[in-house]
Coordinates of C-alpha atoms in Angstrom, one line a residue:
M241 CA -1.0 -6.1 20.3
K242 CA -1.8 -2.4 20.9
G243 CA -4.8 -0.6 19.6
H244 CA -8.1 -1.9 18.4
T245 CA -9.0 -5.6 18.0
K246 CA -8.8 -6.4 14.3
H247 CA -11.8 -7.9 12.5
I248 CA -12.0 -10.3 9.5
F249 CA -15.5 -10.7 7.9
V250 CA -16.1 -13.8 5.8
T251 CA -19.0 -13.7 3.3
G252 CA -20.2 -16.2 0.7
G253 CA -21.7 -15.9 -2.8
V254 CA -23.2 -17.8 -5.7
V255 CA -24.4 -20.8 -3.7
S256 CA -24.6 -22.1 -0.1
S257 CA -22.4 -24.9 1.3
L258 CA -19.2 -23.4 0.0
G259 CA -17.4 -24.2 3.2
K260 CA -17.3 -20.7 4.7
G261 CA -17.0 -22.2 8.2
L262 CA -14.1 -24.5 7.2
T263 CA -12.3 -21.5 5.5
A264 CA -12.8 -19.2 8.5
A265 CA -11.5 -22.0 10.8
S266 CA -8.5 -22.5 8.6
I267 CA -7.7 -18.8 8.6
A268 CA -8.0 -18.7 12.4
L269 CA -5.7 -21.7 12.7
L270 CA -3.0 -20.2 10.6
I271 CA -3.2 -16.8 12.3
E272 CA -3.1 -18.4 15.7
R273 CA 0.0 -20.3 14.7
R274 CA 1.6 -17.0 13.9
G275 CA 1.2 -15.9 17.5
Y276 CA -2.1 -14.0 17.5
R277 CA -5.1 -14.6 19.8
V278 CA -8.2 -15.3 17.7
R279 CA -11.9 -15.7 18.4
L280 CA -14.5 -16.8 15.9
Q281 CA -18.2 -16.2 15.6
K282 CA -21.0 -16.9 13.1
L283 CA -24.0 -14.6 12.4
D284 CA -26.9 -16.6 11.0
P285 CA -29.8 -14.9 9.1
Y286 CA -32.6 -17.3 10.1
L287 CA -35.4 -16.2 12.5
N288 CA -35.0 -19.1 15.0
V289 CA -33.4 -17.8 18.2
D290 CA -31.0 -20.8 17.9
P291 CA -31.0 -24.1 16.0
G292 CA -32.0 -26.1 19.1
T293 CA -35.6 -26.7 17.9
M294 CA -34.7 -27.3 14.3
S295 CA -34.7 -30.8 12.7
P296 CA -31.2 -32.2 11.9
Y297 CA -32.6 -32.6 8.4
Q298 CA -33.0 -28.8 8.2
H299 CA -29.8 -27.7 9.8
G300 CA -27.4 -30.6 10.6
E301 CA -26.2 -31.2 14.1
V302 CA -26.7 -28.8 16.9
Y303 CA -23.3 -28.0 18.3
V304 CA -23.3 -27.3 22.1
T305 CA -20.7 -25.0 23.6
A306 CA -19.3 -25.4 27.1
D307 CA -21.4 -22.6 28.4
G308 CA -24.6 -24.3 27.2
A309 CA -25.4 -22.5 23.9
E310 CA -27.1 -24.5 21.1
T311 CA -25.3 -23.3 18.0
D312 CA -24.5 -23.8 14.4
L313 CA -22.3 -26.8 13.4
D314 CA -19.7 -24.5 12.0
L315 CA -18.7 -23.7 15.6
G316 CA -17.5 -27.3 15.7
H317 CA -15.1 -26.6 12.9
Y318 CA -13.9 -23.5 14.8
E319 CA -13.1 -25.5 17.9
R320 CA -11.6 -28.5 16.2
F321 CA -9.3 -26.4 14.1
T322 CA -8.2 -23.9 16.7
G323 CA -8.6 -25.6 20.0
T324 CA -10.2 -22.4 21.4
Y325 CA -13.6 -22.8 23.0
C326 CA -16.5 -20.9 21.5
T327 CA -19.3 -19.4 23.7
R328 CA -22.8 -18.2 23.3
E329 CA -21.2 -14.9 22.0
S330 CA -19.9 -17.0 19.1
N331 CA -23.3 -17.5 17.4
F332 CA -26.1 -14.9 16.9
T333 CA -29.2 -15.3 14.8
T334 CA -31.7 -12.9 13.3
G335 CA -34.2 -14.3 15.9
R336 CA -31.9 -13.6 18.8
I337 CA -31.1 -10.1 17.5
Y338 CA -34.7 -9.1 17.0
S339 CA -35.7 -10.6 20.3
S340 CA -33.1 -8.3 22.0
V341 CA -34.3 -5.2 20.1
I342 CA -38.0 -5.9 20.8
S343 CA -37.2 -6.6 24.5
K344 CA -35.5 -3.2 24.7
E345 CA -38.4 -1.5 23.0
R346 CA -40.9 -3.1 25.4
Q347 CA -38.7 -1.9 28.3
G348 CA -38.8 1.7 27.0
G349 CA -35.2 1.6 25.7
Y350 CA -36.2 3.5 22.5
L351 CA -38.7 6.0 23.9
G352 CA -39.7 8.6 21.4
K353 CA -38.1 6.7 18.5
T354 CA -39.4 4.6 15.7
V355 CA -37.6 1.3 15.9
Q356 CA -36.2 0.4 12.5
V357 CA -33.8 -2.0 10.8
I358 CA -31.4 0.9 10.4
P359 CA -30.1 1.9 12.8
H360 CA -31.5 -0.3 15.6
I361 CA -31.1 -3.8 14.1
T362 CA -27.8 -3.0 12.5
D363 CA -26.6 -1.4 15.8
E364 CA -27.5 -4.6 17.7
I365 CA -25.6 -6.7 15.1
K366 CA -22.6 -4.5 15.6
N367 CA -23.0 -4.9 19.4
C368 CA -22.9 -8.7 18.8
I369 CA -19.6 -8.4 16.8
R370 CA -18.1 -6.2 19.6
A371 CA -19.0 -8.8 22.2
L372 CA -15.7 -10.5 21.3
D373 CA -13.7 -7.3 21.5
K374 CA -11.8 -8.2 24.6
E375 CA -8.3 -7.6 26.1
D376 CA -7.2 -11.1 25.4
V377 CA -8.4 -11.1 21.7
D378 CA -6.3 -9.8 18.9
I379 CA -8.4 -10.8 15.9
V380 CA -12.1 -11.6 15.6
I381 CA -13.2 -13.6 12.6
T382 CA -16.9 -13.2 11.8
E383 CA -18.6 -15.5 9.3
I384 CA -21.9 -14.2 7.8
G385 CA -24.3 -17.1 7.2
G386 CA -26.3 -17.4 4.0
T387 CA -25.5 -16.2 0.5
V388 CA -24.9 -12.7 -0.7
G389 CA -28.2 -11.6 -2.4
D390 CA -30.4 -13.3 0.2
I391 CA -33.0 -10.8 1.5
E392 CA -32.5 -12.0 5.1
S393 CA -28.7 -11.4 5.0
L394 CA -29.0 -7.7 4.1
P395 CA -29.1 -6.3 7.6
F396 CA -25.9 -8.2 8.5
L397 CA -24.1 -7.0 5.4
E398 CA -25.2 -3.4 6.1
A399 CA -23.9 -3.8 9.7
I400 CA -20.5 -5.0 8.7
R401 CA -20.3 -2.2 6.1
Q402 CA -21.0 0.3 8.8
F403 CA -18.6 -1.5 11.1
R404 CA -15.7 -1.0 8.8
Q405 CA -16.4 2.7 8.5
E406 CA -16.3 3.0 12.2
V407 CA -13.1 1.0 12.9
G408 CA -11.2 1.8 9.6
R409 CA -9.6 -0.3 6.9
E410 CA -6.5 -1.0 8.9
N411 CA -8.6 -2.7 11.5
S412 CA -10.9 -4.8 9.3
L413 CA -10.8 -7.1 6.3
F414 CA -13.5 -8.4 3.9
V415 CA -12.9 -12.0 2.7
H416 CA -15.5 -13.2 0.1
I417 CA -15.8 -16.9 -0.7
T418 CA -17.3 -17.6 -4.1
L419 CA -17.7 -20.4 -6.6
V420 CA -15.9 -20.8 -9.9
P421 CA -17.8 -23.7 -11.5
Y422 CA -16.6 -26.1 -14.1
I423 CA -19.1 -26.5 -16.9
K424 CA -18.6 -30.0 -18.2
A425 CA -20.4 -29.5 -21.5
A426 CA -18.3 -26.5 -22.3
G427 CA -15.1 -28.0 -20.9
E428 CA -14.2 -24.8 -19.1
M429 CA -14.5 -22.9 -15.8
K430 CA -16.6 -19.9 -15.6
T431 CA -15.9 -16.7 -13.6
K432 CA -19.1 -14.8 -14.3
P433 CA -21.0 -16.1 -11.2
S434 CA -18.2 -14.8 -9.0
Q435 CA -18.2 -11.5 -10.8
Q436 CA -21.9 -11.1 -10.3
S437 CA -21.6 -12.1 -6.6
V438 CA -19.0 -9.4 -6.0
G439 CA -21.1 -7.0 -7.9
V440 CA -24.0 -7.5 -5.5
L441 CA -21.6 -6.9 -2.6
R442 CA -20.2 -3.7 -4.2
S443 CA -23.7 -2.4 -4.8
I444 CA -24.3 -2.3 -1.1
G445 CA -20.9 -0.7 -0.3
I446 CA -18.8 -3.8 0.5
F447 CA -15.6 -4.1 -1.5
P448 CA -13.9 -7.5 -0.9
D449 CA -10.2 -7.3 -0.1
I450 CA -9.6 -11.0 -0.7
L451 CA -11.4 -13.4 -3.0
I452 CA -11.3 -17.1 -2.2
C453 CA -12.5 -19.2 -5.1
R454 CA -14.0 -22.7 -4.5
C455 CA -13.4 -24.9 -7.5
E456 CA -13.2 -28.5 -8.6
Q457 CA -10.2 -28.0 -10.9
H458 CA -7.2 -25.8 -10.7
M459 CA -7.7 -22.2 -11.9
T460 CA -5.4 -20.8 -14.6
R461 CA -3.6 -17.5 -14.5
E462 CA -6.2 -16.2 -16.9
H463 CA -9.0 -17.0 -14.5
K464 CA -7.3 -15.2 -11.7
E465 CA -6.5 -12.2 -13.8
K466 CA -10.1 -11.9 -15.1
L467 CA -11.5 -12.1 -11.5
A468 CA -8.9 -9.6 -10.3
L469 CA -9.8 -7.2 -13.1
F470 CA -13.6 -7.4 -12.8
C471 CA -13.8 -7.7 -9.0
N472 CA -11.2 -5.0 -8.3
V473 CA -9.0 -7.3 -6.3
D474 CA -5.2 -7.6 -6.5
R475 CA -4.4 -10.8 -8.5
K476 CA -2.3 -12.3 -5.7
L477 CA -5.4 -11.9 -3.4
V478 CA -7.4 -14.1 -5.7
I479 CA -7.0 -17.4 -3.7
E480 CA -7.8 -20.8 -5.1
E481 CA -9.6 -23.2 -2.8
K482 CA -9.8 -26.4 -4.8
D483 CA -11.7 -29.4 -3.4
V484 CA -9.2 -31.4 -1.2
E485 CA -8.5 -35.0 -2.0
H486 CA -8.5 -36.7 1.3
S487 CA -9.5 -34.6 4.4
I488 CA -10.8 -31.2 5.3
Y489 CA -7.7 -30.8 7.5
E490 CA -5.7 -30.3 4.3
V491 CA -7.4 -26.9 3.7
P492 CA -5.2 -24.9 6.1
L493 CA -2.0 -26.2 4.5
D494 CA -3.4 -25.4 1.0
L495 CA -4.2 -21.9 2.1
R496 CA -0.8 -21.5 3.8
R497 CA 1.0 -22.4 0.6
Q498 CA -0.8 -19.5 -1.1
E499 CA 0.2 -17.2 1.9
L500 CA -3.4 -16.2 2.6
D501 CA -2.6 -15.7 6.3
V502 CA 0.4 -13.5 5.4
Y503 CA -1.8 -11.3 3.2
C504 CA -4.4 -11.0 6.0
L505 CA -1.9 -9.9 8.5
E506 CA -0.1 -7.5 6.2
M507 CA -3.3 -5.8 5.1
M508 CA -4.2 -5.2 8.8
N509 CA -0.7 -3.8 9.5
L510 CA 0.3 -6.8 11.8
H511 CA 3.7 -8.3 12.0
V512 CA 4.0 -11.6 10.2
N513 CA 5.6 -14.0 12.7
T514 CA 7.0 -17.4 11.7
V515 CA 4.5 -20.2 11.5
Q516 CA 4.9 -23.8 12.9
M517 CA 2.6 -26.5 11.4
S518 CA 4.7 -29.6 11.9
D519 CA 2.3 -31.2 14.3
W520 CA -0.6 -30.6 11.9
E521 CA 1.3 -32.1 9.0
K522 CA 2.2 -35.2 11.1
M523 CA -1.5 -35.6 12.1
L524 CA -2.5 -35.3 8.4
D525 CA 0.0 -37.8 7.4
R526 CA -1.4 -40.4 9.9
L527 CA -4.9 -39.6 8.7
I528 CA -4.1 -40.0 5.0
H529 CA -1.4 -42.7 5.2
P530 CA -2.2 -45.0 8.2
K531 CA 0.3 -47.7 8.8
K532 CA -1.4 -50.1 11.2
G533 CA -4.4 -51.4 9.3
S534 CA -8.0 -50.5 9.1
V535 CA -11.2 -50.5 11.2
R536 CA -14.9 -50.5 10.1
I537 CA -17.4 -48.8 12.4
A538 CA -21.2 -48.9 12.0
V539 CA -23.0 -45.7 13.0
V540 CA -26.7 -46.5 13.7
G541 CA -28.7 -43.3 13.7
K542 CA -32.0 -41.7 13.0
Y543 CA -30.8 -39.0 10.5
I544 CA -28.3 -40.9 8.5
S545 CA -29.4 -39.5 5.1
L546 CA -27.9 -36.1 6.0
R547 CA -24.2 -36.5 6.8
D548 CA -24.0 -33.2 8.7
A549 CA -26.5 -34.5 11.2
Y550 CA -23.7 -36.4 12.8
K551 CA -20.8 -34.2 11.7
S552 CA -18.9 -34.2 15.1
I553 CA -19.4 -37.9 15.5
Y554 CA -17.8 -38.7 12.1
E555 CA -14.9 -36.2 12.8
A556 CA -14.3 -37.7 16.3
L557 CA -14.2 -41.2 14.8
S558 CA -11.6 -40.0 12.3
H559 CA -9.6 -38.4 15.1
G560 CA -9.7 -41.7 17.0
A561 CA -8.6 -43.7 13.9
A562 CA -5.7 -41.3 13.2
A563 CA -4.6 -41.5 16.9
N564 CA -4.3 -45.3 16.4
D565 CA -2.7 -44.9 12.9
L566 CA -5.6 -46.7 11.3
S567 CA -7.7 -46.1 8.2
L568 CA -11.4 -45.7 9.0
S569 CA -14.4 -47.0 7.1
I570 CA -17.8 -45.8 8.4
K571 CA -21.0 -47.8 7.6
M572 CA -24.0 -45.4 8.0
I573 CA -27.1 -47.3 8.9
E574 CA -30.6 -46.0 9.4
S575 CA -32.1 -47.5 12.6
E576 CA -35.4 -48.0 10.9
D577 CA -33.6 -50.3 8.3
I578 CA -32.5 -52.5 11.2
E579 CA -36.2 -52.7 12.3
A580 CA -37.1 -53.9 8.8
K581 CA -34.1 -56.1 7.9
G582 CA -32.6 -57.2 11.3
A583 CA -29.4 -56.3 13.0
A584 CA -27.4 -59.2 11.7
A585 CA -28.1 -58.4 8.1
L586 CA -26.7 -54.9 8.4
L587 CA -24.1 -55.0 11.2
S588 CA -22.3 -58.3 10.5
G589 CA -18.7 -57.6 9.5
C590 CA -18.4 -54.4 11.4
D591 CA -15.6 -54.1 13.9
G592 CA -17.4 -51.7 16.2
I593 CA -20.9 -50.2 16.6
L594 CA -21.8 -46.7 17.6
V595 CA -25.3 -45.5 18.5
P596 CA -25.4 -41.6 18.7
G597 CA -28.0 -39.2 20.1
G598 CA -31.4 -38.1 18.8
F599 CA -34.9 -37.4 19.9
G600 CA -38.3 -39.0 19.4
D601 CA -39.4 -42.6 19.2
R602 CA -38.9 -43.2 15.4
G603 CA -36.3 -45.9 14.9
I604 CA -35.7 -46.5 18.6
E605 CA -36.3 -50.3 18.4
G606 CA -33.7 -50.5 15.6
K607 CA -31.2 -48.7 17.9
I608 CA -32.0 -51.1 20.7
S609 CA -31.6 -54.1 18.4
A610 CA -28.1 -52.7 17.4
V611 CA -27.2 -52.5 21.1
R612 CA -28.4 -56.1 21.6
F613 CA -26.4 -57.3 18.6
A614 CA -23.2 -55.7 19.9
R615 CA -23.7 -57.0 23.4
E616 CA -24.6 -60.6 22.4
N617 CA -21.8 -60.9 19.9
N618 CA -19.1 -59.1 22.0
I619 CA -18.6 -56.4 19.4
P620 CA -17.1 -53.2 20.8
F621 CA -19.9 -50.8 21.4
F622 CA -20.1 -47.0 22.1
G623 CA -23.4 -45.4 23.0
I624 CA -23.8 -41.6 23.2
C625 CA -26.7 -39.7 24.9
L626 CA -29.8 -41.5 23.4
G627 CA -27.4 -44.3 22.6
M628 CA -26.8 -44.8 26.3
Q629 CA -30.5 -44.7 27.0
C630 CA -31.1 -47.4 24.4
S631 CA -28.3 -49.4 26.1
V632 CA -30.1 -49.2 29.4
I633 CA -33.4 -50.1 27.9
E634 CA -31.9 -53.1 26.1
F635 CA -30.1 -54.3 29.3
A636 CA -33.3 -54.0 31.3
R637 CA -35.2 -56.1 28.8
S638 CA -32.6 -58.7 28.1
S639 CA -30.7 -59.1 31.4
C640 CA -33.1 -57.9 34.1
G641 CA -36.3 -59.5 33.0
L642 CA -38.1 -56.2 32.5
Q643 CA -39.6 -57.0 29.1
A644 CA -41.7 -53.9 29.0
A645 CA -38.9 -51.5 30.0
N646 CA -38.8 -48.3 28.0
S647 CA -38.2 -44.6 28.3
S648 CA -41.1 -42.4 29.4
E649 CA -40.2 -40.2 26.4
F650 CA -41.3 -43.0 24.1
D651 CA -44.0 -44.7 26.2
P652 CA -45.3 -42.4 29.0
G653 CA -47.3 -45.3 30.4
T654 CA -44.5 -47.8 30.5
K655 CA -44.5 -50.1 33.6
Y656 CA -40.7 -49.9 33.8
P657 CA -39.6 -46.3 33.0
V658 CA -35.8 -47.1 33.2
I659 CA -35.2 -43.8 31.4
D660 CA -37.3 -41.0 32.9
L661 CA -37.6 -37.2 32.7
M662 CA -35.0 -35.4 34.8
E663 CA -36.4 -33.9 37.9
S664 CA -35.1 -30.5 36.9
Q665 CA -37.1 -30.7 33.6
A666 CA -40.5 -31.3 35.2
G667 CA -42.9 -28.5 34.5
I668 CA -40.9 -27.0 31.7
R669 CA -43.0 -26.3 28.6
D670 CA -40.8 -24.2 26.3
K671 CA -38.6 -26.3 24.0
G672 CA -35.8 -23.9 23.1
G673 CA -32.8 -23.7 25.3
T674 CA -34.4 -25.5 28.2
M675 CA -32.6 -28.9 28.3
R676 CA -29.6 -29.8 30.4
L677 CA -27.1 -28.0 28.3
G678 CA -23.3 -27.3 28.4
A679 CA -20.4 -28.7 30.4
Y680 CA -20.9 -30.5 33.7
P681 CA -18.4 -32.4 35.9
C682 CA -18.4 -36.2 36.1
T683 CA -16.6 -38.5 38.6
L684 CA -15.3 -41.8 37.2
S685 CA -15.2 -45.1 39.0
Q686 CA -11.7 -46.3 39.9
D687 CA -11.7 -49.6 38.1
S688 CA -13.7 -48.6 35.0
K689 CA -12.6 -48.6 31.3
S690 CA -13.6 -44.9 31.2
R691 CA -11.3 -44.0 34.0
K692 CA -8.5 -45.9 32.3
S693 CA -9.2 -44.0 29.0
Y694 CA -9.3 -40.5 30.6
G695 CA -6.4 -41.2 33.0
C696 CA -8.1 -39.1 35.7
E697 CA -10.9 -39.2 38.2
T698 CA -12.9 -36.0 37.4
I699 CA -13.8 -34.9 33.9
S700 CA -16.0 -32.3 32.3
E701 CA -18.3 -33.1 29.3
R702 CA -21.1 -31.3 27.4
H703 CA -24.7 -32.3 27.7
R704 CA -27.9 -31.9 25.7
H705 CA -30.8 -34.0 27.1
R706 CA -34.0 -34.0 29.2
Y707 CA -34.1 -37.7 30.2
E708 CA -31.8 -39.7 32.4
M709 CA -31.4 -43.2 33.8
N710 CA -34.0 -43.8 36.5
N711 CA -32.2 -44.3 39.8
S712 CA -35.1 -46.4 41.0
F713 CA -33.7 -49.3 38.9
R714 CA -30.0 -48.6 39.6
K715 CA -29.5 -51.4 42.1
T716 CA -31.3 -53.9 39.8
F717 CA -28.9 -53.0 37.0
E718 CA -25.8 -53.3 39.1
D719 CA -26.9 -56.6 40.6
K720 CA -27.2 -57.9 37.0
G721 CA -23.8 -56.8 36.0
L722 CA -24.2 -53.2 34.6
K723 CA -21.4 -51.1 36.0
I724 CA -22.1 -47.4 36.8
A725 CA -18.8 -46.1 35.6
G726 CA -19.4 -42.4 36.0
T727 CA -21.8 -40.1 37.9
S728 CA -22.3 -36.5 38.7
P729 CA -20.2 -35.5 41.7
D730 CA -23.1 -35.9 44.0
G731 CA -23.8 -39.4 42.6
T732 CA -27.4 -38.6 41.5
L733 CA -27.0 -38.6 37.7
V734 CA -25.6 -41.6 36.0
E735 CA -23.2 -40.4 33.3
I736 CA -21.5 -43.6 32.1
V737 CA -22.5 -47.3 32.1
E738 CA -20.2 -50.2 31.1
L739 CA -20.4 -54.0 30.9
P740 CA -17.2 -55.3 32.5
S741 CA -17.7 -58.8 31.0
H742 CA -17.7 -57.3 27.5
P743 CA -14.5 -56.5 25.5
W744 CA -15.5 -52.8 25.2
F745 CA -19.1 -51.7 26.0
V746 CA -19.2 -48.1 27.1
A747 CA -22.2 -45.7 26.9
C748 CA -22.3 -42.1 28.2
Q749 CA -25.1 -39.6 28.7
F750 CA -23.0 -36.7 27.5
H751 CA -21.6 -35.8 24.0
P752 CA -17.8 -36.5 24.0
E753 CA -17.6 -35.8 20.2
F754 CA -17.8 -32.1 21.0
Q755 CA -14.4 -32.1 22.6
S756 CA -12.4 -34.2 20.1
T757 CA -9.9 -32.5 17.9
P758 CA -7.6 -33.8 15.1
L759 CA -4.5 -33.1 17.3
N760 CA -6.1 -34.5 20.5
A761 CA -8.6 -37.3 19.9
H762 CA -11.1 -37.8 22.6
P763 CA -10.0 -40.6 24.9
L764 CA -13.3 -42.5 24.6
F765 CA -13.2 -42.4 20.8
R766 CA -9.5 -43.3 20.7
D767 CA -10.0 -46.3 22.9
F768 CA -13.2 -47.4 21.2
I769 CA -11.4 -47.4 17.9
A770 CA -8.5 -49.3 19.4
A771 CA -10.8 -51.9 20.9
A772 CA -12.7 -52.3 17.6
H773 CA -9.5 -52.8 15.6
A774 CA -8.2 -55.3 18.1
D775 CA -11.5 -57.3 18.1
G776 CA -11.8 -57.1 14.3
T777 CA -8.2 -58.3 13.9
K778 CA -8.9 -61.2 16.3
Q779 CA -12.1 -62.2 14.4
R780 CA -10.4 -62.0 11.0
T781 CA -7.5 -64.1 12.3
A782 CA -9.9 -66.7 13.6
V783 CA -11.8 -66.8 10.3
N784 CA -8.6 -67.3 8.3
A785 CA -7.4 -70.0 10.7
Q786 CA -10.7 -71.9 10.1
K787 CA -10.3 -71.5 6.3
N788 CA -6.8 -72.9 6.5

């Protein structure tokens, strides 16, 4: 493509949680499938430099990019839908932007000037947007976090208003996502909130080119005509985005049926190439209409009450189930409930058990009990990050005679610190952005389950941790039957442990969920689901035989 990189800006109105990230990812997928090179980014209005120090209850999961940035979970949607990696240039916050401006001011970058929101903050925001203007990028899609009308969002909206003036209408597009609620008592849908949301945008100089309407029921022609009239948008550009019935991966196909991607390209004077979505349609069919049975997985976590806290875990499990042509049922269990009620009471009947990551000592003994239940009952088990560390603690206590074994994170005075602070983390005091972050290589043992799953010797996976398995206990573990299935290339960091005597017991220090996509399920999730289904089928067959 010759000329400027094109830009699509996605804003949201009326309420939060409208699915701006999913919509932006869906638009990117469709445009990519029409032959264009797309990059995505999200601009978040909160003052944290990144979400790395925020509680999952506040913000959901922290998504880690390959280059080590701790980012918003919407970047997970971007990567899963498009298959294109995001970077630290894909997520900027108010905190990061202000930090940059203040740093420049302290260095004398604005000598003689009064530093203000306009033009200095807005200029910095525009610089962040331009960070993705590269030779190999045709279109940049920028999602503005928050809701139109929020005070903290105003500098971002002003910046994209200015940006359009600078690049021209033919090189930019405003897409506004809004809510058209159904009022049950009145028995009708209401367009007024959307009209008011667009009114707020127009009052600051942004006139949406396309209106995407989130709704629970189908909109009528009258609804679209009213919105087109009062929001000054062509009726064909009022796009319905009704709640999908089965999976978020239906959204791109729904938007394609309404030719949203065609309108986007035409409005930016780009050729509309043919689109190929057959692989996506086949994947969706397997996801919605599995033919080989079902599998039930227990996820034992510390933040279960907020589903977004483990968003990538749940998505990766669904990818693994679809790859095996299975329907998936997830039983979400708070680890503290296991401490109160016992593992057997909550985990019996599950085909597989997954213990994900987390921080802090709350609920740890419940996670360790879940590991023990899986190990003792030969239930397929998958531990991730903290889940691996709990696996090592449990094995040390149960199989190595180290009853007081623990992590120095939870018990600094433990006699057996089988999990200890990484050497590179010693002396670090700042919490934000200081962990072992991003993609690192790992070498797999020749005869391991992990090597069989990956089908290669060297892999690269993303990390987010400060603690690791203590090598002082490594020989003890191996002598008692714990297999070191993966290490850093120099052999110093244990990345994967397995129990060869177990049907499927794999635990890894990294986060494989960040590299799973609906079209390419992560091999560990794929094979965990397969093992869980096989074991569950075997157990059900045995139970039925006893009954007969």
